[in-house]
PDB file of C-alpha atoms in Angstrom:
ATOM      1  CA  UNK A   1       4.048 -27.851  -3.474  1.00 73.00           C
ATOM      2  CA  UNK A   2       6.388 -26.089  -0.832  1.00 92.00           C
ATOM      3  CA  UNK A   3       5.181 -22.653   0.875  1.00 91.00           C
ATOM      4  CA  UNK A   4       8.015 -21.121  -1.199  1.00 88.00           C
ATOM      5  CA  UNK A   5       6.543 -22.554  -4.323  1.00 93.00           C
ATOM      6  CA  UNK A   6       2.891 -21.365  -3.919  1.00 95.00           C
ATOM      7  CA  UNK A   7       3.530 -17.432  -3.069  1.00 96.00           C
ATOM      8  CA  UNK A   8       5.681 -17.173  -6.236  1.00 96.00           C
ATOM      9  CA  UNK A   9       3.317 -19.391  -8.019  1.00 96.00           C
ATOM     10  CA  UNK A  10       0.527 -16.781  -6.888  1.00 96.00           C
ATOM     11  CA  UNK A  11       2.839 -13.588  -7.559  1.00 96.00           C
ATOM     12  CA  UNK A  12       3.524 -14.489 -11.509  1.00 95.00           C
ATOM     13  CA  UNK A  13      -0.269 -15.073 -11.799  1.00 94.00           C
ATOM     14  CA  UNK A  14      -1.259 -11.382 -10.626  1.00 94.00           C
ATOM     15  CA  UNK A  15       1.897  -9.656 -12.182  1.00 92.00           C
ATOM     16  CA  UNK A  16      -0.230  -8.804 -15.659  1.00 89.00           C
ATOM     17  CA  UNK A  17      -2.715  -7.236 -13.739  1.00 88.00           C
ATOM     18  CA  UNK A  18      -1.003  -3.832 -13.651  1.00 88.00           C
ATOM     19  CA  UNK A  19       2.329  -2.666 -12.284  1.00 90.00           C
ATOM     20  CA  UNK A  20       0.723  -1.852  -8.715  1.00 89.00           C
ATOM     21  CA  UNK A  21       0.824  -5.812  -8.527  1.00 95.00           C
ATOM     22  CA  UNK A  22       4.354  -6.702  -9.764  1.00 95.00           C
ATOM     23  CA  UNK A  23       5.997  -7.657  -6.191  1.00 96.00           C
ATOM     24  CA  UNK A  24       9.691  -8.770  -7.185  1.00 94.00           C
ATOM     25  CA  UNK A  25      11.366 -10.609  -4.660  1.00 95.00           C
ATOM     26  CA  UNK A  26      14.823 -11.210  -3.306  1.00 91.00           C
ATOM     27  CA  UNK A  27      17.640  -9.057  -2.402  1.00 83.00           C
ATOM     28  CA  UNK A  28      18.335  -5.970  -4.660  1.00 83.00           C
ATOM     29  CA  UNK A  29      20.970  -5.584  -6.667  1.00 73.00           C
ATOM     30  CA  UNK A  30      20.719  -2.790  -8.608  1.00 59.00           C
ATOM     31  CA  UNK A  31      22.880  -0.401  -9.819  1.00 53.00           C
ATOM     32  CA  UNK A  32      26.878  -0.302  -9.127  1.00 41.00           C
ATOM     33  CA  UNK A  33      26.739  -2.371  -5.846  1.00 48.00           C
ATOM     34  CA  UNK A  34      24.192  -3.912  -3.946  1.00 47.00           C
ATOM     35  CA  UNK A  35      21.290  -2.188  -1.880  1.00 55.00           C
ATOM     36  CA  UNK A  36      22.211   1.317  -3.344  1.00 73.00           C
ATOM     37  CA  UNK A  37      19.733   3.291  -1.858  1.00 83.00           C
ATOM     38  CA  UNK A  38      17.704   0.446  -0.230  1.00 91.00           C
ATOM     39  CA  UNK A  39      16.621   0.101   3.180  1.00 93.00           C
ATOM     40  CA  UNK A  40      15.502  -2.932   5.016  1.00 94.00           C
ATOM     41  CA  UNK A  41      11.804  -2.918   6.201  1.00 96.00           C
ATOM     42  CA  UNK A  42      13.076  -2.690   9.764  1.00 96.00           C
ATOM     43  CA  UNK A  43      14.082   0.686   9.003  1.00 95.00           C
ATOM     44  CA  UNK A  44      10.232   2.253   8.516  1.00 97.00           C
ATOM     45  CA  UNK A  45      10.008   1.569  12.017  1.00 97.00           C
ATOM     46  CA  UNK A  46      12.700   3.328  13.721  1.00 94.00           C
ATOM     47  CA  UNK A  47      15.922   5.549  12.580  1.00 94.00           C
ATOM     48  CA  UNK A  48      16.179   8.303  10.117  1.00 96.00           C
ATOM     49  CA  UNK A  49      15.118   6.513   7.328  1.00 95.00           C
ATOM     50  CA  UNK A  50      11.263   6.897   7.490  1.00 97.00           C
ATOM     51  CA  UNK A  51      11.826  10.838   8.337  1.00 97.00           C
ATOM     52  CA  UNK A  52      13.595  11.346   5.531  1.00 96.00           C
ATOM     53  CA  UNK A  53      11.319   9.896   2.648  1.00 96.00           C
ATOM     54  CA  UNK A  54       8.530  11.562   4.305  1.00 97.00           C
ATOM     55  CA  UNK A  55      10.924  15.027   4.213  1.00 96.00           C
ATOM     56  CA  UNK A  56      11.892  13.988   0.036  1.00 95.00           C
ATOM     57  CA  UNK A  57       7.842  13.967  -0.309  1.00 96.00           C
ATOM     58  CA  UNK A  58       7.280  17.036   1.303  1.00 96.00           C
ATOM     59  CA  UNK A  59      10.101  18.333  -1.216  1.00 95.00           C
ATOM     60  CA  UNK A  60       9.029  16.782  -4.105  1.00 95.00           C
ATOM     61  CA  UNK A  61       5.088  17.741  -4.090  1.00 94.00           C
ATOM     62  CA  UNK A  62       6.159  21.420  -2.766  1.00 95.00           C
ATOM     63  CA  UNK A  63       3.852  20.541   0.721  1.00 96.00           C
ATOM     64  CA  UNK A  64       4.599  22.066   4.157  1.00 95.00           C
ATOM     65  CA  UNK A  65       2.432  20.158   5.522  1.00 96.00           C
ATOM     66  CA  UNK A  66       4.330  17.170   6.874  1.00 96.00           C
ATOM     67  CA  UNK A  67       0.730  15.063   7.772  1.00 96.00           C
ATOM     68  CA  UNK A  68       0.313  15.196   3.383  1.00 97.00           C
ATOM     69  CA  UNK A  69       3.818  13.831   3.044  1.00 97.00           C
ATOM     70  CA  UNK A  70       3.322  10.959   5.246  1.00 98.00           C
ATOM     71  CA  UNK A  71      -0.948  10.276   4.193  1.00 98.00           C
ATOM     72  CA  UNK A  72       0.981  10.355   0.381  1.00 97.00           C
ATOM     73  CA  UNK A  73       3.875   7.597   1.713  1.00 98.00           C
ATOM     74  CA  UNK A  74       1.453   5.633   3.096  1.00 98.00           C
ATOM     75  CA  UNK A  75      -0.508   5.702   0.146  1.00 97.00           C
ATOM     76  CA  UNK A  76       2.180   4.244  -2.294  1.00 97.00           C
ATOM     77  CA  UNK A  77       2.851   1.827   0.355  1.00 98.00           C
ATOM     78  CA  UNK A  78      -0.618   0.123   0.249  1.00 98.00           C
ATOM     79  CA  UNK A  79      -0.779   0.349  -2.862  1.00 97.00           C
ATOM     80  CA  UNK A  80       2.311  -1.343  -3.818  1.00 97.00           C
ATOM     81  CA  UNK A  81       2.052  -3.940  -1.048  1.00 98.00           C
ATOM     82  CA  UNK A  82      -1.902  -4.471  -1.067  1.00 98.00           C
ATOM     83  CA  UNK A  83      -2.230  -4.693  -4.207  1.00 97.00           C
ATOM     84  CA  UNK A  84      -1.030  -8.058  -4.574  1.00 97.00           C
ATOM     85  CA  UNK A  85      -1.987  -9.470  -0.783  1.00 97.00           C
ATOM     86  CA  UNK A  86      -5.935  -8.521  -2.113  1.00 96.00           C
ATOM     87  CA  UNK A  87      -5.265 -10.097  -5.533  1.00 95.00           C
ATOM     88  CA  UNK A  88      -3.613 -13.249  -4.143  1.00 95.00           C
ATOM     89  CA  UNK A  89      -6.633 -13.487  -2.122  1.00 94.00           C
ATOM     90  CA  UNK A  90      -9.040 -13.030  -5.194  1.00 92.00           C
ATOM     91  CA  UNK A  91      -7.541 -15.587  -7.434  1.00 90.00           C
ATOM     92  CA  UNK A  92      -7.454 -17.847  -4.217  1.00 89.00           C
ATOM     93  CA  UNK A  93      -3.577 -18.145  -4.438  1.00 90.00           C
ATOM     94  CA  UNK A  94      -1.493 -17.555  -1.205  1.00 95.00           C
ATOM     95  CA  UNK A  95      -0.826 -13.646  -0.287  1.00 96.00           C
ATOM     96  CA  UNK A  96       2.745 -12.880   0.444  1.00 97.00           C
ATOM     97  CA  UNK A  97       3.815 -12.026   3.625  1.00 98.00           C
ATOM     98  CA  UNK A  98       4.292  -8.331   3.879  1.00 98.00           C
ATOM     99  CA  UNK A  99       5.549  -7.070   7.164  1.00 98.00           C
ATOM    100  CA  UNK A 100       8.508  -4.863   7.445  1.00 98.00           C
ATOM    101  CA  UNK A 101      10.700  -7.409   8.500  1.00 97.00           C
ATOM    102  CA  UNK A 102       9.899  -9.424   5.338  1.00 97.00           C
ATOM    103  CA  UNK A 103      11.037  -6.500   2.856  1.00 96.00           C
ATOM    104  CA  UNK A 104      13.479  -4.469   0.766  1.00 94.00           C
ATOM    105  CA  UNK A 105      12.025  -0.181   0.284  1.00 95.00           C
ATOM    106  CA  UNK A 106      13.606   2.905  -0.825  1.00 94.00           C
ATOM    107  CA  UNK A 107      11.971   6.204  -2.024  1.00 93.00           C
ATOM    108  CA  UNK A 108      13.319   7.805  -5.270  1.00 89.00           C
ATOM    109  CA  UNK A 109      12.281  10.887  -7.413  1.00 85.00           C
ATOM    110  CA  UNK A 110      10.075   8.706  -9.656  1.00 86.00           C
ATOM    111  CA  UNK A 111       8.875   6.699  -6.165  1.00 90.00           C
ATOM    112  CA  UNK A 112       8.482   4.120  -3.595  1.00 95.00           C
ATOM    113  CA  UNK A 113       9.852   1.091  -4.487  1.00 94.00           C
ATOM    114  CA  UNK A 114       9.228  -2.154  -2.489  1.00 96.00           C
ATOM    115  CA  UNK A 115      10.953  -5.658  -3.153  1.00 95.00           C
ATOM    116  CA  UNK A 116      10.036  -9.098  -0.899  1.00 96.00           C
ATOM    117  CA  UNK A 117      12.826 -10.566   1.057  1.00 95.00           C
ATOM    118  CA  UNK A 118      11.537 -14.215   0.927  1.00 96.00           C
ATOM    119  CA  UNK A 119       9.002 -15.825  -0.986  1.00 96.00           C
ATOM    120  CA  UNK A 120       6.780 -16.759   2.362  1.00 97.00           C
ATOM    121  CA  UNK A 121       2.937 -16.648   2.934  1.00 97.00           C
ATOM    122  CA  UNK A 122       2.110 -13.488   5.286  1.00 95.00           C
ATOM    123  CA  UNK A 123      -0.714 -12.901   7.890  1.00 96.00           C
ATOM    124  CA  UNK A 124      -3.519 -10.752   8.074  1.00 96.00           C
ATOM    125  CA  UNK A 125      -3.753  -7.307   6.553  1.00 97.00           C
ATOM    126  CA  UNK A 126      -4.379  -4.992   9.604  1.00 97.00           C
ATOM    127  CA  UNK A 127      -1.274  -7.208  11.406  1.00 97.00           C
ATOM    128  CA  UNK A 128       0.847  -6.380   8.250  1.00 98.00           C
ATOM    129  CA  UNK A 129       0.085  -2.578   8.186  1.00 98.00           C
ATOM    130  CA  UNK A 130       0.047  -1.700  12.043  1.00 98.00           C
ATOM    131  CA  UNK A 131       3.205  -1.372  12.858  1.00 98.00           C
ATOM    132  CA  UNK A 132       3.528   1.586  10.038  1.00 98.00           C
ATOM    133  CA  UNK A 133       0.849   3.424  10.857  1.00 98.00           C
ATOM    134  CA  UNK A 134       2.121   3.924  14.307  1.00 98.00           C
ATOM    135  CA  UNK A 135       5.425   4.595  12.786  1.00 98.00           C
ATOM    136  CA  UNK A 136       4.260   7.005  10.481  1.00 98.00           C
ATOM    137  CA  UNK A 137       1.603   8.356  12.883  1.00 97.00           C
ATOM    138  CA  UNK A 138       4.463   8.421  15.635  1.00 96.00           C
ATOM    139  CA  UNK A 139       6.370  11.208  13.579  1.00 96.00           C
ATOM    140  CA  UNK A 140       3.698  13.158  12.303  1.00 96.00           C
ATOM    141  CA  UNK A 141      -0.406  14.844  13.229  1.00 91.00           C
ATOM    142  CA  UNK A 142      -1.592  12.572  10.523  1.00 96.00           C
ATOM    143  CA  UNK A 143      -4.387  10.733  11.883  1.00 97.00           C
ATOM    144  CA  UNK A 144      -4.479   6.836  12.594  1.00 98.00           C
ATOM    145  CA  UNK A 145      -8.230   6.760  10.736  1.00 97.00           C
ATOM    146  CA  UNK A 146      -6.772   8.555   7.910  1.00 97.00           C
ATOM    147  CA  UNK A 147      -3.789   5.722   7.265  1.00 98.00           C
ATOM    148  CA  UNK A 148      -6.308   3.409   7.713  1.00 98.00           C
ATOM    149  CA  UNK A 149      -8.584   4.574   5.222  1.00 98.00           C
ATOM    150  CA  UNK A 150      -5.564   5.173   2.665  1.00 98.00           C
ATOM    151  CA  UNK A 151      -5.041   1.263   3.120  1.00 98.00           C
ATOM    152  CA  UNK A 152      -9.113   0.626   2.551  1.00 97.00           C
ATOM    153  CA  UNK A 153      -8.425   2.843  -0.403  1.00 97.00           C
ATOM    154  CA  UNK A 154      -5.781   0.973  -2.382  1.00 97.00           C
ATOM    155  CA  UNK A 155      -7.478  -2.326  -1.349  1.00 97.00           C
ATOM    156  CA  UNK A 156     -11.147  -0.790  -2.982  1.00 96.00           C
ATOM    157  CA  UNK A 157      -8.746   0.407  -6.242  1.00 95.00           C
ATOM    158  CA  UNK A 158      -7.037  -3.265  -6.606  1.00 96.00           C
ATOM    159  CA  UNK A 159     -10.282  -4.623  -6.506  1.00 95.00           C
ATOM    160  CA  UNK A 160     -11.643  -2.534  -8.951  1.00 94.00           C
ATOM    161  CA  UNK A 161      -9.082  -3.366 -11.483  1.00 93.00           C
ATOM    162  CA  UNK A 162      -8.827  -6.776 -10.545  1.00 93.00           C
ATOM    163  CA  UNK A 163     -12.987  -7.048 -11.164  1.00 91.00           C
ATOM    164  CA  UNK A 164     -12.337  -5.802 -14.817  1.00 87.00           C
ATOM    165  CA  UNK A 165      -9.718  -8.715 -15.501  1.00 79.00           C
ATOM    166  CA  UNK A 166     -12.708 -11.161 -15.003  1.00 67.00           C
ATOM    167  CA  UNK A 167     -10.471 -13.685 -12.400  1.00 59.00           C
ATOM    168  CA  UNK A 168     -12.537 -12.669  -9.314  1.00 52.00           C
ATOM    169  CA  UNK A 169     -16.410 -13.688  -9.421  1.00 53.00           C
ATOM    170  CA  UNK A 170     -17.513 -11.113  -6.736  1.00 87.00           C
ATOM    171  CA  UNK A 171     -14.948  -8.629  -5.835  1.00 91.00           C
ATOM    172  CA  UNK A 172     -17.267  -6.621  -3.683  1.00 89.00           C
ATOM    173  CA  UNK A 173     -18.294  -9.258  -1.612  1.00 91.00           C
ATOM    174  CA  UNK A 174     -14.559 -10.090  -0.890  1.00 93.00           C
ATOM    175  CA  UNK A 175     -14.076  -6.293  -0.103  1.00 93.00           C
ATOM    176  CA  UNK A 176     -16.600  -6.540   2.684  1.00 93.00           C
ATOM    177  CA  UNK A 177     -15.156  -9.767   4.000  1.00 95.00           C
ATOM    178  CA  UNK A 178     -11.504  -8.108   4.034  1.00 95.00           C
ATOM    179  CA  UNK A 179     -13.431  -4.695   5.779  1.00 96.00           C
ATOM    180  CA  UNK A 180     -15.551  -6.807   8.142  1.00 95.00           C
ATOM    181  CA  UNK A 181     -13.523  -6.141  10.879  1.00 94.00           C
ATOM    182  CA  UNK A 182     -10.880  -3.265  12.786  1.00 95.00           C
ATOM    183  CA  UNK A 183      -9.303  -1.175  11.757  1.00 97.00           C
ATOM    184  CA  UNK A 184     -10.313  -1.499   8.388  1.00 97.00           C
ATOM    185  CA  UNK A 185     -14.116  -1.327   9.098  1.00 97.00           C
ATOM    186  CA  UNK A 186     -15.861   1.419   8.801  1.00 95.00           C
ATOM    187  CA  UNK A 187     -13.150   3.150   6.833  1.00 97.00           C
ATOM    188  CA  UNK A 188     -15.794   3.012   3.937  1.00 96.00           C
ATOM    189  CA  UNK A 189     -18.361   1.676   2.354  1.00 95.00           C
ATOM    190  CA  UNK A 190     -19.184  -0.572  -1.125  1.00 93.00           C
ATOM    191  CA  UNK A 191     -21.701   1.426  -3.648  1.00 91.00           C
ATOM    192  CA  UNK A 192     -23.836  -0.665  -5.856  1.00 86.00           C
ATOM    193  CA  UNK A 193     -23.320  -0.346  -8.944  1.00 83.00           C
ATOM    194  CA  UNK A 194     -24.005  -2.508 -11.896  1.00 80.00           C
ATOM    195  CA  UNK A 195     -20.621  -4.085 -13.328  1.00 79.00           C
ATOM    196  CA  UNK A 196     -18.389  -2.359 -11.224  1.00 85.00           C
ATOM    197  CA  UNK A 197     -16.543  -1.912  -8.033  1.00 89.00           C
ATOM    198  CA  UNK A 198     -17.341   1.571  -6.408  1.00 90.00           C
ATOM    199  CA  UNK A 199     -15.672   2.432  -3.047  1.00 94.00           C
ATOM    200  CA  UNK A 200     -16.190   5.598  -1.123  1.00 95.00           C
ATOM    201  CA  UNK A 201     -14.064   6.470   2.281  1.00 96.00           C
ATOM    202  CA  UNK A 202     -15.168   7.969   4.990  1.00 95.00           C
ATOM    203  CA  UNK A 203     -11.409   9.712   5.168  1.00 95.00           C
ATOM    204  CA  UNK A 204      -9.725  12.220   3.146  1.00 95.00           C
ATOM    205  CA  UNK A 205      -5.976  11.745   1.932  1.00 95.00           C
ATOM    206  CA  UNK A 206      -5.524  15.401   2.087  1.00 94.00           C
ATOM    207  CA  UNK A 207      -4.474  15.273  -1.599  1.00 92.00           C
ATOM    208  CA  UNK A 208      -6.300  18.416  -2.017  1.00 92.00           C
ATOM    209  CA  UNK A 209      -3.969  20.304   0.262  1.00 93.00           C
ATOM    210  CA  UNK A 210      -1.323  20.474  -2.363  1.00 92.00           C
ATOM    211  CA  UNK A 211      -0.545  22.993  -5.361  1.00 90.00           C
ATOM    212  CA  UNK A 212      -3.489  21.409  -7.914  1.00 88.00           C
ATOM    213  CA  UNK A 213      -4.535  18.611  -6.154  1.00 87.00           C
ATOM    214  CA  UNK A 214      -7.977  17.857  -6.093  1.00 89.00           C
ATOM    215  CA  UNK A 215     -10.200  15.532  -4.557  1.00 91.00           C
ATOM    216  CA  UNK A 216      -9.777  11.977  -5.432  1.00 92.00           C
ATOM    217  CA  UNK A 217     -12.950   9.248  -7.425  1.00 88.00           C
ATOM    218  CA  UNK A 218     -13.418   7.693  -4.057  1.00 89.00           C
ATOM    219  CA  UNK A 219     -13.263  10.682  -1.557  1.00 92.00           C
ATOM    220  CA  UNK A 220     -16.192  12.092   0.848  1.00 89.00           C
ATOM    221  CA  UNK A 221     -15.401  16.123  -0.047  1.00 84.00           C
ATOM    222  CA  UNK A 222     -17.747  17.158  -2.545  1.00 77.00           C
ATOM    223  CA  UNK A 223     -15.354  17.946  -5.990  1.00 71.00           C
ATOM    224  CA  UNK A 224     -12.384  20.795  -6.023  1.00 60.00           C
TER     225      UNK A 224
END
């Protein structure tokens, strides 16, 4: 079976697990012509494209506070990316690749939306992520440590669900194997607990700093 073959083998097998791990791919073609509103991956790195979602957050969730804009972009973006790069990896399937270069993204009202360019297997997590947390740290005071634990975050929270699918035999034991090492360890830690996966960070989204947020299940402030 070709590369090709096995990472879209892989992707229809995780798809049911919730939308978080539905990663289309191929170019977009939505709406009257082509690319309408999408950027290419490339773009999160440099230009006005990046400044500008984080500035539509800040608008959206009525924020100031440009750091909570960008700790909330980053947040959908692990989500929607790690999702299925952890999931490939519980079902033993091959994880997509998931660089910039290797993807489709716009931000609309309703969300981030992210779309694979080509069907190809990726490389390691922390390689994948990097380069936009120094983008997004670049343009903003949001902490490196912080990005990094929103990534350790969504990983914990794809486990979880993918634990209650019954696919995976040990979910927690591959969450310490994808946080043995930087930057992802020491973001947080695995809390026993019978039948379940139960993650708490060592980071705070900053989620609480807007209009009726609160604190999140797996955050270290004690309950707003």
């Amino acid at each position: 079976m070709s590369e090709f073959a096995r990472v879209l083998t892989t992707l229809r097998q995780i798809r049911g697990l919730s939308p978080f791990f539905v990663l289309d791919v191929g170019r977009p073609t939505d709406g009257v012509r082509p690319d309408d509103g999408w950027h290419d991956g490339e773009d999160l790195l440099h230009g006005p494209a990046l400044p500008d979602a984080l500035d539509r957050i800040a608008t959206r969730y009525r924020t100031a506070e440009r750091r909570v804009a960008a700790s909330l972009f980053f947040l959908s973006y692990t989500a929607r990316l790690l999702s299925p790069v952890v999931a490939a990896r519980a079902v033993d399937g091959v994880a997509p690749d998931v660089r910039p270069a290797n993807l489709w993204w716009r931000y609309r009202p309703d969300g981030l939306q992210v779309r694979l360019k080509d069907p190809v297997a990726g490389v390691g997590i922390a390689e994948s992520m990097e380069p936009v947390v120094e983008a997004v740290h670049g343009i903003t005071s949001v902490a490196r440590g912080l990005l990094w634990g929103n990534a350790a975050s969504s990983m914990a929270g794809a486990l979880r669900t993918i634990s209650r699918s019954g696919i995976a035999a040990d979910c927690v034991e591959l969450g310490e194997e994808l946080f043995a090492e930087p930057p992802l360890k020491g973001t947080g830690e695995f809390i026993p607990f019978p039948g379940e996966v139960v993650f708490r960070r060592r980071s705070c989204c900053l989620y609480y700093r807007l209009d009726g947020g609160g604190t999140c299940g797996d955050c270290p402030l004690p309950p707003r």
